[in-house]
mmCIF file of C-alpha atoms and ligand atoms in Angstrom:
data_model
loop_
_atom_site.group_PDB
_atom_site.id
_atom_site.type_symbol
_atom_site.label_atom_id
_atom_site.label_comp_id
_atom_site.label_asym_id
_atom_site.label_seq_id
_atom_site.Cartn_x
_atom_site.Cartn_y
_atom_site.Cartn_z
ATOM 1 C CA MET A 1 19.092 -1.186 -10.049
ATOM 2 C CA VAL A 2 16.621 -0.971 -7.183
ATOM 3 C CA THR A 3 12.915 -0.761 -8.044
ATOM 4 C CA LYS A 4 11.013 1.405 -5.581
ATOM 5 C CA VAL A 5 7.356 0.692 -4.828
ATOM 6 C CA LEU A 6 5.084 2.907 -2.732
ATOM 7 C CA MET A 7 1.798 1.645 -1.242
ATOM 8 C CA VAL A 8 -0.769 4.388 -0.596
ATOM 9 C CA CYS A 9 -4.110 4.564 1.221
ATOM 10 C CA LEU A 10 -5.937 7.319 3.096
ATOM 11 C CA GLY A 11 -4.710 6.944 6.676
ATOM 12 C CA ASN A 12 -1.490 4.888 6.202
ATOM 13 C CA ILE A 13 -2.485 2.952 9.303
ATOM 14 C CA CYS A 14 -4.711 0.112 7.982
ATOM 15 C CA ARG A 15 -4.334 -0.961 4.336
ATOM 16 C CA SER A 16 -1.039 0.442 3.005
ATOM 17 C CA PRO A 17 1.037 -0.737 6.016
ATOM 18 C CA LEU A 18 -0.305 -4.242 5.304
ATOM 19 C CA ALA A 19 0.517 -3.842 1.611
ATOM 20 C CA GLU A 20 4.051 -2.703 2.505
ATOM 21 C CA GLY A 21 4.597 -5.624 4.891
ATOM 22 C CA ILE A 22 3.085 -8.242 2.580
ATOM 23 C CA LEU A 23 5.034 -7.152 -0.510
ATOM 24 C CA LYS A 24 8.283 -6.936 1.514
ATOM 25 C CA SER A 25 7.717 -10.533 2.621
ATOM 26 C CA LYS A 26 7.637 -11.692 -1.012
ATOM 27 C CA VAL A 27 10.471 -9.754 -2.682
ATOM 28 C CA ASN A 28 14.242 -9.562 -2.612
ATOM 29 C CA SER A 29 15.048 -6.530 -0.451
ATOM 30 C CA ASN A 30 18.361 -6.020 -2.270
ATOM 31 C CA THR A 31 16.583 -5.121 -5.484
ATOM 32 C CA ILE A 32 13.092 -4.024 -4.385
ATOM 33 C CA PHE A 33 12.462 -1.189 -1.907
ATOM 34 C CA VAL A 34 8.916 -0.937 -0.510
ATOM 35 C CA ASP A 35 7.417 1.912 1.526
ATOM 36 C CA SER A 36 3.913 3.210 2.308
ATOM 37 C CA ALA A 37 2.205 6.570 2.846
ATOM 38 C CA GLY A 38 -1.248 8.076 3.342
ATOM 39 C CA THR A 39 -2.943 10.950 1.567
ATOM 40 C CA GLY A 40 -4.746 12.068 4.719
ATOM 41 C CA GLY A 41 -2.046 12.818 7.257
ATOM 42 C CA TYR A 42 -4.305 12.369 10.297
ATOM 43 C CA HIS A 43 -2.012 9.849 12.016
ATOM 44 C CA ILE A 44 1.515 11.014 11.132
ATOM 45 C CA GLY A 45 4.154 9.270 13.271
ATOM 46 C CA ASN A 46 1.712 6.673 14.580
ATOM 47 C CA LYS A 47 2.069 2.900 14.405
ATOM 48 C CA PRO A 48 -0.306 0.944 12.170
ATOM 49 C CA ASP A 49 -3.792 0.246 13.555
ATOM 50 C CA THR A 50 -3.657 -2.559 16.166
ATOM 51 C CA ARG A 51 -6.038 -4.609 13.996
ATOM 52 C CA SER A 52 -3.617 -4.407 11.031
ATOM 53 C CA ILE A 53 -0.697 -5.350 13.289
ATOM 54 C CA ALA A 54 -2.718 -8.328 14.593
ATOM 55 C CA ILE A 55 -3.793 -9.657 11.181
ATOM 56 C CA ALA A 56 -0.238 -9.306 9.850
ATOM 57 C CA ASN A 57 1.066 -11.201 12.913
ATOM 58 C CA LYS A 58 -1.441 -13.963 12.256
ATOM 59 C CA TYR A 59 0.298 -14.539 8.913
ATOM 60 C CA ALA A 60 3.827 -14.110 10.357
ATOM 61 C CA ILE A 61 4.391 -10.581 9.033
ATOM 62 C CA ASN A 62 5.709 -7.925 11.403
ATOM 63 C CA ILE A 63 4.565 -4.361 10.626
ATOM 64 C CA ASN A 64 5.076 -3.104 14.166
ATOM 65 C CA ASP A 65 8.014 -0.842 13.318
ATOM 66 C CA GLN A 66 6.228 1.089 10.564
ATOM 67 C CA ARG A 67 5.263 4.713 11.223
ATOM 68 C CA CYS A 68 2.626 6.727 9.406
ATOM 69 C CA ARG A 69 3.710 9.384 6.941
ATOM 70 C CA LYS A 70 1.928 11.587 4.450
ATOM 71 C CA PHE A 71 2.194 11.177 0.676
ATOM 72 C CA GLU A 72 4.215 14.045 -0.825
ATOM 73 C CA THR A 73 4.724 15.284 -4.378
ATOM 74 C CA GLN A 74 8.434 14.328 -4.122
ATOM 75 C CA ASP A 75 7.328 10.705 -3.852
ATOM 76 C CA PHE A 76 6.811 10.839 -7.618
ATOM 77 C CA ASP A 77 10.573 11.438 -7.965
ATOM 78 C CA GLU A 78 11.522 8.762 -5.434
ATOM 79 C CA PHE A 79 9.270 5.872 -6.531
ATOM 80 C CA ASP A 80 8.883 3.882 -9.745
ATOM 81 C CA ILE A 81 5.414 2.470 -9.023
ATOM 82 C CA ILE A 82 2.717 3.885 -6.732
ATOM 83 C CA TYR A 83 -0.048 1.444 -5.827
ATOM 84 C CA VAL A 84 -3.238 2.949 -4.407
ATOM 85 C CA MET A 85 -5.887 0.940 -2.550
ATOM 86 C CA ASP A 86 -9.029 2.637 -3.886
ATOM 87 C CA LYS A 87 -10.294 5.157 -6.426
ATOM 88 C CA SER A 88 -10.452 7.946 -3.885
ATOM 89 C CA ASN A 89 -6.741 7.437 -3.103
ATOM 90 C CA TYR A 90 -6.147 7.426 -6.884
ATOM 91 C CA THR A 91 -7.834 10.812 -7.269
ATOM 92 C CA ASN A 92 -5.923 12.238 -4.290
ATOM 93 C CA VAL A 93 -2.527 11.065 -5.559
ATOM 94 C CA ILE A 94 -3.204 12.096 -9.166
ATOM 95 C CA SER A 95 -4.183 15.566 -7.932
ATOM 96 C CA LYS A 96 -0.571 15.972 -6.724
ATOM 97 C CA SER A 97 1.001 14.800 -10.007
ATOM 98 C CA ARG A 98 2.890 17.404 -12.039
ATOM 99 C CA ASN A 99 2.941 15.727 -15.441
ATOM 100 C CA SER A 100 1.944 12.587 -17.346
ATOM 101 C CA LYS A 101 5.133 10.779 -16.228
ATOM 102 C CA ASP A 102 4.086 11.202 -12.570
ATOM 103 C CA ALA A 103 0.516 10.146 -13.309
ATOM 104 C CA ALA A 104 1.595 7.022 -15.213
ATOM 105 C CA LYS A 105 3.215 5.654 -12.033
ATOM 106 C CA VAL A 106 -0.114 5.428 -10.196
ATOM 107 C CA LYS A 107 -2.088 2.149 -10.341
ATOM 108 C CA LEU A 108 -4.975 0.579 -8.447
ATOM 109 C CA ILE A 109 -3.382 -2.380 -6.655
ATOM 110 C CA LEU A 110 -6.301 -4.717 -7.411
ATOM 111 C CA ASP A 111 -5.904 -4.062 -11.150
ATOM 112 C CA GLU A 112 -2.996 -6.528 -10.868
ATOM 113 C CA VAL A 113 -5.471 -9.363 -10.260
ATOM 114 C CA THR A 114 -8.772 -10.507 -11.750
ATOM 115 C CA LEU A 115 -11.370 -10.249 -8.997
ATOM 116 C CA ASP A 116 -14.951 -9.026 -8.928
ATOM 117 C CA ILE A 117 -13.823 -5.799 -7.209
ATOM 118 C CA ASN A 118 -11.006 -3.370 -8.005
ATOM 119 C CA GLU A 119 -10.821 -1.443 -4.720
ATOM 120 C CA VAL A 120 -9.504 -2.592 -1.332
ATOM 121 C CA PRO A 121 -12.331 -1.570 1.043
ATOM 122 C CA ASP A 122 -11.475 0.790 3.893
ATOM 123 C CA PRO A 123 -11.655 -1.421 7.031
ATOM 124 C CA TYR A 124 -11.166 1.409 9.572
ATOM 125 C CA TYR A 125 -14.767 1.676 10.784
ATOM 126 C CA GLY A 126 -15.509 -2.048 10.495
ATOM 127 C CA ASN A 127 -14.671 -5.159 12.504
ATOM 128 C CA GLU A 128 -11.808 -7.677 12.502
ATOM 129 C CA ASP A 129 -13.349 -9.602 9.574
ATOM 130 C CA GLY A 130 -12.753 -6.574 7.405
ATOM 131 C CA PHE A 131 -9.047 -6.754 8.150
ATOM 132 C CA ASP A 132 -8.886 -10.438 7.240
ATOM 133 C CA ASN A 133 -10.625 -9.692 3.942
ATOM 134 C CA VAL A 134 -8.274 -6.772 3.253
ATOM 135 C CA PHE A 135 -5.230 -8.935 4.062
ATOM 136 C CA HIS A 136 -6.236 -11.588 1.534
ATOM 137 C CA LEU A 137 -7.109 -9.093 -1.213
ATOM 138 C CA ILE A 138 -3.747 -7.360 -0.835
ATOM 139 C CA ASP A 139 -1.941 -10.698 -0.559
ATOM 140 C CA LYS A 140 -3.383 -11.872 -3.883
ATOM 141 C CA ALA A 141 -2.268 -8.683 -5.618
ATOM 142 C CA CYS A 142 1.191 -8.750 -4.001
ATOM 143 C CA GLU A 143 1.735 -12.322 -5.151
ATOM 144 C CA VAL A 144 1.383 -11.139 -8.759
ATOM 145 C CA ILE A 145 3.387 -7.954 -8.181
ATOM 146 C CA ALA A 146 6.229 -9.888 -6.515
ATOM 147 C CA LYS A 147 6.434 -12.380 -9.396
ATOM 148 C CA LYS A 148 6.740 -9.514 -11.871
ATOM 149 C CA LEU A 149 9.317 -7.617 -9.808
ATOM 150 C CA ASN A 150 11.448 -10.598 -8.814
ATOM 151 C CA THR A 151 11.909 -11.624 -12.432
ATOM 152 C CA LYS A 152 12.731 -8.134 -13.702
HETATM 153 P P1 LIG B 201 -6.479 3.336 5.798
HETATM 154 O O1 LIG B 201 -7.762 3.445 6.780
HETATM 155 O O2 LIG B 201 -6.681 4.384 4.727
HETATM 156 O O3 LIG B 201 -6.578 1.944 5.241
HETATM 157 O O4 LIG B 201 -5.268 3.575 6.656
HETATM 158 C C1 LIG B 201 -8.111 4.629 7.420
HETATM 159 C C2 LIG B 201 -7.497 4.962 8.600
HETATM 160 C C3 LIG B 201 -7.872 6.135 9.257
HETATM 161 C C4 LIG B 201 -8.834 6.946 8.710
HETATM 162 C C5 LIG B 201 -9.430 6.611 7.515
HETATM 163 C C6 LIG B 201 -9.068 5.451 6.859
HETATM 164 N N1 LIG B 201 -9.234 8.105 9.395
HETATM 165 O O5 LIG B 201 -10.168 8.777 8.930
HETATM 166 O O6 LIG B 201 -8.641 8.460 10.439
#
């Protein structure tokens, strides 16, 4: 059986495309399907932010072919686990849930690791350093997620 994981942020151009690319790089694509979406829908059809593409490239991950899409209620039917980057994303996704089964699929990605923060900061209005920080936070979480999924 294929486990389906959805990574969600606000714009689906900075953080969740990185989360999609990083998790894909760590899991068996025959058994784990990974996608990403945004709750905002401001950039539908666009490529990830050039700064996300660049930081992914730096670590040999290609996210160039991803295109932005909006999170939809049907994603609760499609996906087994929905990882959100911050609490605002959590509230936005939960507001679209129809029942407790939907809501139980939604988790803060950094709750998978023990760090002093539990939200991936939005790097959109910051500089390149923000993207490096975001990459490493997501990478740490995806390492744990991949171990769990690969041994399922
Ligand atoms: P993301 O970052 O949620 O990590 O993709 C953002 C990208 C764009 C916007 C906000 C956050 N925006 O307002 O356009």
